[in-house]
mmCIF file of C-alpha atoms in Angstrom:
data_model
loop_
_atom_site.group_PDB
_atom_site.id
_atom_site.type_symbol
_atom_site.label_atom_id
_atom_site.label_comp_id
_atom_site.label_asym_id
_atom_site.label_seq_id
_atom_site.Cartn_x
_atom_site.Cartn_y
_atom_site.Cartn_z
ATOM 1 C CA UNK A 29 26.464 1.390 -3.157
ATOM 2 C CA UNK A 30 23.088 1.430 -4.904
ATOM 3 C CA UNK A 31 20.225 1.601 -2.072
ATOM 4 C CA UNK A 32 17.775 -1.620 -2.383
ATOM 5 C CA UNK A 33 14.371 -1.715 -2.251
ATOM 6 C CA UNK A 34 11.937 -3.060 0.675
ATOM 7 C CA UNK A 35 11.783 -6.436 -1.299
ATOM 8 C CA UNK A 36 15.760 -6.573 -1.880
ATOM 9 C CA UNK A 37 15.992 -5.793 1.883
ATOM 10 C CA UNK A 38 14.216 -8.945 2.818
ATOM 11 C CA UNK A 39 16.258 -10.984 0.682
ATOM 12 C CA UNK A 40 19.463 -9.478 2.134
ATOM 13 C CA UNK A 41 18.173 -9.989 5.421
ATOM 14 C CA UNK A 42 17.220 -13.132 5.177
ATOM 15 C CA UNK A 43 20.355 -14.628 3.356
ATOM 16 C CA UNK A 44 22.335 -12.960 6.115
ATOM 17 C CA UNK A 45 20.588 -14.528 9.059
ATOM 18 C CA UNK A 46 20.231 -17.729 7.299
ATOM 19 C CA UNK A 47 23.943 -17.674 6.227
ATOM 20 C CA UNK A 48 24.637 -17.091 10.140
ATOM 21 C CA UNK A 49 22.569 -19.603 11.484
ATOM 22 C CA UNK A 50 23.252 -22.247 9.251
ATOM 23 C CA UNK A 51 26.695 -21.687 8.124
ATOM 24 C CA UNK A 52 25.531 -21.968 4.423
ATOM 25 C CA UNK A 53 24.064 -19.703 1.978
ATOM 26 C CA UNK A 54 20.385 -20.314 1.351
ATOM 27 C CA UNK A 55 19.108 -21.816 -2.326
ATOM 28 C CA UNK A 56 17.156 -20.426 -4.648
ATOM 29 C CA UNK A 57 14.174 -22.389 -3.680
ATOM 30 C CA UNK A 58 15.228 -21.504 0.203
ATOM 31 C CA UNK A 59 14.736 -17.695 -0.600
ATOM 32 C CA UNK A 60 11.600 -18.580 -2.882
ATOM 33 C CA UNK A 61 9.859 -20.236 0.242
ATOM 34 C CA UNK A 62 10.208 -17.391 2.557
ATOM 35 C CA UNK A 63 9.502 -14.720 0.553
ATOM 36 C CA UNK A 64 6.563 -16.485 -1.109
ATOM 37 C CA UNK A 65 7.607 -16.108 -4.264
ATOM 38 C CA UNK A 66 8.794 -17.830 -7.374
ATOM 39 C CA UNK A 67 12.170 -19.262 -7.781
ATOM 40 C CA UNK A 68 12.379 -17.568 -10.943
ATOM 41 C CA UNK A 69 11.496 -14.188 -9.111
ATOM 42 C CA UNK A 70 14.799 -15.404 -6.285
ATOM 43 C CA UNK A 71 17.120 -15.960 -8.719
ATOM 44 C CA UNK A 72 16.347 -12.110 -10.074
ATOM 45 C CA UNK A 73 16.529 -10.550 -6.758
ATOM 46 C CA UNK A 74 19.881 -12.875 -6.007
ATOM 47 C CA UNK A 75 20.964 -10.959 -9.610
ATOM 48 C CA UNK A 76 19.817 -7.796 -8.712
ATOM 49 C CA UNK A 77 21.874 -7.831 -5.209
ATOM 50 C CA UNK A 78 24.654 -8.764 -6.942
ATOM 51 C CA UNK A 79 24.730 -5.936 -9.257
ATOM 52 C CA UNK A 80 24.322 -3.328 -6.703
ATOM 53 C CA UNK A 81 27.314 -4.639 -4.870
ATOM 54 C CA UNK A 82 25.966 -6.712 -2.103
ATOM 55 C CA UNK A 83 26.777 -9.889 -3.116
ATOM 56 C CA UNK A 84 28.969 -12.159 -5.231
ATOM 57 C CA UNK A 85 27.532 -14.936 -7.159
ATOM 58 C CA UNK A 86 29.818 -18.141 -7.490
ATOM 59 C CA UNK A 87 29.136 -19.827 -10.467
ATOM 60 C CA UNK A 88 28.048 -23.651 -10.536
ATOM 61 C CA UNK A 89 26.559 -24.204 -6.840
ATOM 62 C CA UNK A 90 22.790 -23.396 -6.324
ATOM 63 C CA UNK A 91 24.640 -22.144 -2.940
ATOM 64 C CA UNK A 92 27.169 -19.953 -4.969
ATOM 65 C CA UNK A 93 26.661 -16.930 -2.934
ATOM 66 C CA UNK A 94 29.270 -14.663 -0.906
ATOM 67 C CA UNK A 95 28.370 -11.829 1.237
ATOM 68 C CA UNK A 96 30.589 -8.995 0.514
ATOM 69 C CA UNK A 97 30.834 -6.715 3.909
ATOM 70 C CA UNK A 98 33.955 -4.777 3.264
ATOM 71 C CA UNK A 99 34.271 -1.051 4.516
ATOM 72 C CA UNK A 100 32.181 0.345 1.610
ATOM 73 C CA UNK A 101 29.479 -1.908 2.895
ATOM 74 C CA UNK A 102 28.227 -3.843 5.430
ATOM 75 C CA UNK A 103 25.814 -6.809 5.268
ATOM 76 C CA UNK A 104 22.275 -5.935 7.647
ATOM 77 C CA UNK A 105 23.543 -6.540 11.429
ATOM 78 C CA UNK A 106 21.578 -9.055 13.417
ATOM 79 C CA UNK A 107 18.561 -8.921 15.817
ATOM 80 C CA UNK A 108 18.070 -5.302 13.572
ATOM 81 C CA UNK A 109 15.032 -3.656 11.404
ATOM 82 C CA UNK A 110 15.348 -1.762 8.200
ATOM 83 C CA UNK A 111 14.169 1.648 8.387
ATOM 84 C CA UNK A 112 12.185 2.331 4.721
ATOM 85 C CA UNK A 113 11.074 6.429 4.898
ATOM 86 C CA UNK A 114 8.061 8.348 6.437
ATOM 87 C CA UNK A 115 4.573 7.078 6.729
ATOM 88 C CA UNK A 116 2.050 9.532 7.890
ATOM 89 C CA UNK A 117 0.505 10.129 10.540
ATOM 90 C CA UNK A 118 -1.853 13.081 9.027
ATOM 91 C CA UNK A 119 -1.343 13.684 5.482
ATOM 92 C CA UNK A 120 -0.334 11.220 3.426
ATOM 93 C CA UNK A 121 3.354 11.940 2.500
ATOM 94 C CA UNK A 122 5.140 10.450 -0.692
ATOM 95 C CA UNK A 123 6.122 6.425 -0.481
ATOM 96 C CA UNK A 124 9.218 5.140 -0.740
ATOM 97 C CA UNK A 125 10.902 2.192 -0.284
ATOM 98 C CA UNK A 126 15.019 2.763 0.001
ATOM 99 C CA UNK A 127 16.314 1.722 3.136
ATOM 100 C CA UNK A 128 17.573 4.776 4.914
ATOM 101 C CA UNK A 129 19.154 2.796 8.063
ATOM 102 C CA UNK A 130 18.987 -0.306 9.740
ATOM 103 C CA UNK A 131 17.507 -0.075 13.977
ATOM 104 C CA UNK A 132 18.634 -2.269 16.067
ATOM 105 C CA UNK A 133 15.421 -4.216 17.855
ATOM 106 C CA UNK A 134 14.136 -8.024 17.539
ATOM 107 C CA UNK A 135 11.694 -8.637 15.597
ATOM 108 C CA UNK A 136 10.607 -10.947 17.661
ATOM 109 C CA UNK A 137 9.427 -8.504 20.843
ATOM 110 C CA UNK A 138 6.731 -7.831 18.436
ATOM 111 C CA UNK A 139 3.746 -9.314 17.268
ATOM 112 C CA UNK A 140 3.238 -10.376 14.068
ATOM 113 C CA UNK A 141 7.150 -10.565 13.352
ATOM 114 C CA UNK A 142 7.442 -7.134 11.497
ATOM 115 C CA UNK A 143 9.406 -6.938 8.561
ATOM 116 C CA UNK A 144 10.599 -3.126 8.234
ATOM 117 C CA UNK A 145 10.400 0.116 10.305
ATOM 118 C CA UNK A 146 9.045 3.767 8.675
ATOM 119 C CA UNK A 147 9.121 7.064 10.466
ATOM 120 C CA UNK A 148 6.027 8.495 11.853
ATOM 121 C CA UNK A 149 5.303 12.126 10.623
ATOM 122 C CA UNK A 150 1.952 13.389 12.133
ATOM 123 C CA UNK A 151 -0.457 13.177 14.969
ATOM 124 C CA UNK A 152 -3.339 11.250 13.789
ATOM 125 C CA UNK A 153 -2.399 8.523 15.739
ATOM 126 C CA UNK A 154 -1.730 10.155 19.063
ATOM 127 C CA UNK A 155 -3.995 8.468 20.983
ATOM 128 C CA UNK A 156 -2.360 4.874 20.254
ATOM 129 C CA UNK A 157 0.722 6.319 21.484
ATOM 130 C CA UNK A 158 1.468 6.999 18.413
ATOM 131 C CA UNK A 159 3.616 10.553 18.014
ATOM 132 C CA UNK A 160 5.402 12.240 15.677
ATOM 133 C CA UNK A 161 9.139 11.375 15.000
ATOM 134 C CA UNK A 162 8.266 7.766 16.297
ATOM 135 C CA UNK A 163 9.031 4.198 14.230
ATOM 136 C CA UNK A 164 6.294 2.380 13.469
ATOM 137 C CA UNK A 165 6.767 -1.780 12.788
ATOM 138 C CA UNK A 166 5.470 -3.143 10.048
ATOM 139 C CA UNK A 167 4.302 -6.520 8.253
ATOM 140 C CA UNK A 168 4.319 -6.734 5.107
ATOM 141 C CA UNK A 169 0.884 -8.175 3.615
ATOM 142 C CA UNK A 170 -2.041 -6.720 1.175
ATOM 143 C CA UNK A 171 -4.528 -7.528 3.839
ATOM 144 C CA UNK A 172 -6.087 -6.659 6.838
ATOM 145 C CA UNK A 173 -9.339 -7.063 8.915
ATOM 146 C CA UNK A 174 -11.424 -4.360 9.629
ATOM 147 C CA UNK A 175 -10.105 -2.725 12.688
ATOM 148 C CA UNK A 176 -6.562 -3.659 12.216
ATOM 149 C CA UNK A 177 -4.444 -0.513 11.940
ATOM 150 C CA UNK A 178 -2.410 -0.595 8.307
ATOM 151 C CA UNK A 179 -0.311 1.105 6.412
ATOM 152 C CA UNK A 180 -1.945 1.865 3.633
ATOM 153 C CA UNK A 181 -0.803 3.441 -0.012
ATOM 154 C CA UNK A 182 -2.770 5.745 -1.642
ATOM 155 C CA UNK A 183 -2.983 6.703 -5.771
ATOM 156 C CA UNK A 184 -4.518 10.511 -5.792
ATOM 157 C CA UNK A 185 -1.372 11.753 -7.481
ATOM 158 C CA UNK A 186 1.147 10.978 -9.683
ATOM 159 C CA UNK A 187 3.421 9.426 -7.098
ATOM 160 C CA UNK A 188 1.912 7.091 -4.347
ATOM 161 C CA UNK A 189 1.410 8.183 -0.669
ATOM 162 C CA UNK A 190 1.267 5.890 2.519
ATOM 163 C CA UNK A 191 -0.541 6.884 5.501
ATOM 164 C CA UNK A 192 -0.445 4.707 9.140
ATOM 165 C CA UNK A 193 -4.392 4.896 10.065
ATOM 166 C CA UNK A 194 -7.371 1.819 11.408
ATOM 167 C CA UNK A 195 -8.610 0.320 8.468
ATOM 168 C CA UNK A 196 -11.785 -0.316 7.748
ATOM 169 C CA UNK A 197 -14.314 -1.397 4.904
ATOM 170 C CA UNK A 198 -17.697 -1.285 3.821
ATOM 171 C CA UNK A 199 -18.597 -2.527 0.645
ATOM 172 C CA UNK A 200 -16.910 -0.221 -2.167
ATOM 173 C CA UNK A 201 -15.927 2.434 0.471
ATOM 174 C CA UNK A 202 -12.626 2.081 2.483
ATOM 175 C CA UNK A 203 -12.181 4.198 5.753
ATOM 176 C CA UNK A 204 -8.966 5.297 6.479
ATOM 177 C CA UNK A 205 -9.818 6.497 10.651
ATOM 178 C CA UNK A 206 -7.330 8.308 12.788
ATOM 179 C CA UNK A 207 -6.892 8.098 15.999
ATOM 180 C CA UNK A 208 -7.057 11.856 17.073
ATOM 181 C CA UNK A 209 -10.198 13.294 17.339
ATOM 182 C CA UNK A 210 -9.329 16.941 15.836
ATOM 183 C CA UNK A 211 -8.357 14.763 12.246
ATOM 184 C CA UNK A 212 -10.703 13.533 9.617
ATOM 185 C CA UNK A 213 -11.316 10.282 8.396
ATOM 186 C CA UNK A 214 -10.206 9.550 4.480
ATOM 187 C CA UNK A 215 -12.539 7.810 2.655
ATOM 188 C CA UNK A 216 -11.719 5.929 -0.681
ATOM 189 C CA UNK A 217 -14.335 5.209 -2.806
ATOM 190 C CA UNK A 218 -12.712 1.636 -4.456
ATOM 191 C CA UNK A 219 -14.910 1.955 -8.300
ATOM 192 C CA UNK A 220 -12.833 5.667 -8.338
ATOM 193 C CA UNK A 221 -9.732 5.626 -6.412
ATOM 194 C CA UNK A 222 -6.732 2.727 -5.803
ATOM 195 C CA UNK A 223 -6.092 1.503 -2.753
ATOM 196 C CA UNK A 224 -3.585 -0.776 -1.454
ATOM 197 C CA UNK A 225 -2.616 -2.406 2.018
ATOM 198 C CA UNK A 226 1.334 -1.994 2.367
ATOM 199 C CA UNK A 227 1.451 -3.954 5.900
ATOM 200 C CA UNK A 228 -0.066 -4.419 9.285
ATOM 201 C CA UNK A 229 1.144 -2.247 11.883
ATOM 202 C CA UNK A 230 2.889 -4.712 14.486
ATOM 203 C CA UNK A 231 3.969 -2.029 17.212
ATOM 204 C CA UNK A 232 5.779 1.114 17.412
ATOM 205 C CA UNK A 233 9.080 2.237 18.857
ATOM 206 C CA UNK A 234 9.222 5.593 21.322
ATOM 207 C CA UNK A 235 12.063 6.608 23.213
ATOM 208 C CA UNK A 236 13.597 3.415 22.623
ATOM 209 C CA UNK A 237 10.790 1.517 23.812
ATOM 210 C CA UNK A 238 8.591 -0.879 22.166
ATOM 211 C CA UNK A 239 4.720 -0.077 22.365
ATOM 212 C CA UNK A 240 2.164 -2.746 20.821
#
């Protein structure tokens, strides 16, 4: 079973739920509305699920979809989280975006709704609560306000790294602040380096406990 991306693990998700909630697999345009996309851009990820064995399409319904959850795989269990990789919590560390598990928590005990989990490796963060080994939630959106902790993806290499840090922006210069005093802020200057906002940090789970 191929692994799916973070984008493919929304759209299994959300089929899933909707499928158990409704009784009926979503549409095209269904899946096109929540994800805020095109239904062009559904109908490939519907494709693309397919072909790595997670679904079955059924040919002449705009409905014609089957969950396949035999022992080889099973579809994402309910009231769970995906967990995508690291994110750093020093350093920034290489991105990914293959699902390594899925944690069971609500979404909904945090706020905003979060849409995936990554592993915390680092300190920087340590005086949110924040520690090393911990999952942090996270929203995914290319935005955030200044003082809004992110997760934010970095382009100083040949592969991206994400680092968890407060975000913060002045002009052409984007501060990247931890939340450790012994660590240094990383500043990006935006007419040199590329930046991007993977999510909002929603919360973060410790010991099996949710912080916000």
């Amino acid at each position: 079973m191929k692994p799916l991306t973070q984008r493919q693990t929304q759209a299994l998700r959300f089929i899933t739920e909707f499928m158990g909630e409704q009784g009926i697999p979503p549409t095209r345009t269904d899946l096109a509305i929540e994800l805020g996309i095109t239904r062009k851009a559904a109908h490939v990820l519907i494709h693309t699920l397919a072909k790595k064995g997670h679904l079955e399409i059924i040919a002449g319904s705009s409905r014609g979809i089957r969950l396949i959850t035999d022992e080889e795989h099973v579809a994402p269990p309910p009231h769970s989280l995906p967990l995508i990789g690291h994110v750093a919590a020093g350093p920034p560390v290489l991105a990914t975006d293959e699902v390594d598990d899925w944690i069971r928590v609500d979404p909904s005990l945090f706020h905003p709704k979060p849409d995936y989990l990554r592993k915390v490796s680092g300190t920087s963060m340590i005086d949110m609560g924040i520690q090393n080994g911990d999952l942090v939630a996270i929203r995914s959106q290319p935005t955030a306000d200044n003082g809004q902790v992110v997760v934010a993806k970095l382009f100083r290499g040949v592969e991206p790294e994400i680092t968890v840090k407060k975000y913060r922006q002045r002009g052409n210069k984007v501060e990247l602040i931890p939340r450790n005093s012994e660590m240094e802020t990383i500043v990006i200057d935006l007419r040199e380096e590329s930046f991007e906002i993977e999510g909002l940090y929603c919360g973060h789970i410790h010991l099996n406990k949710s912080r916000r």
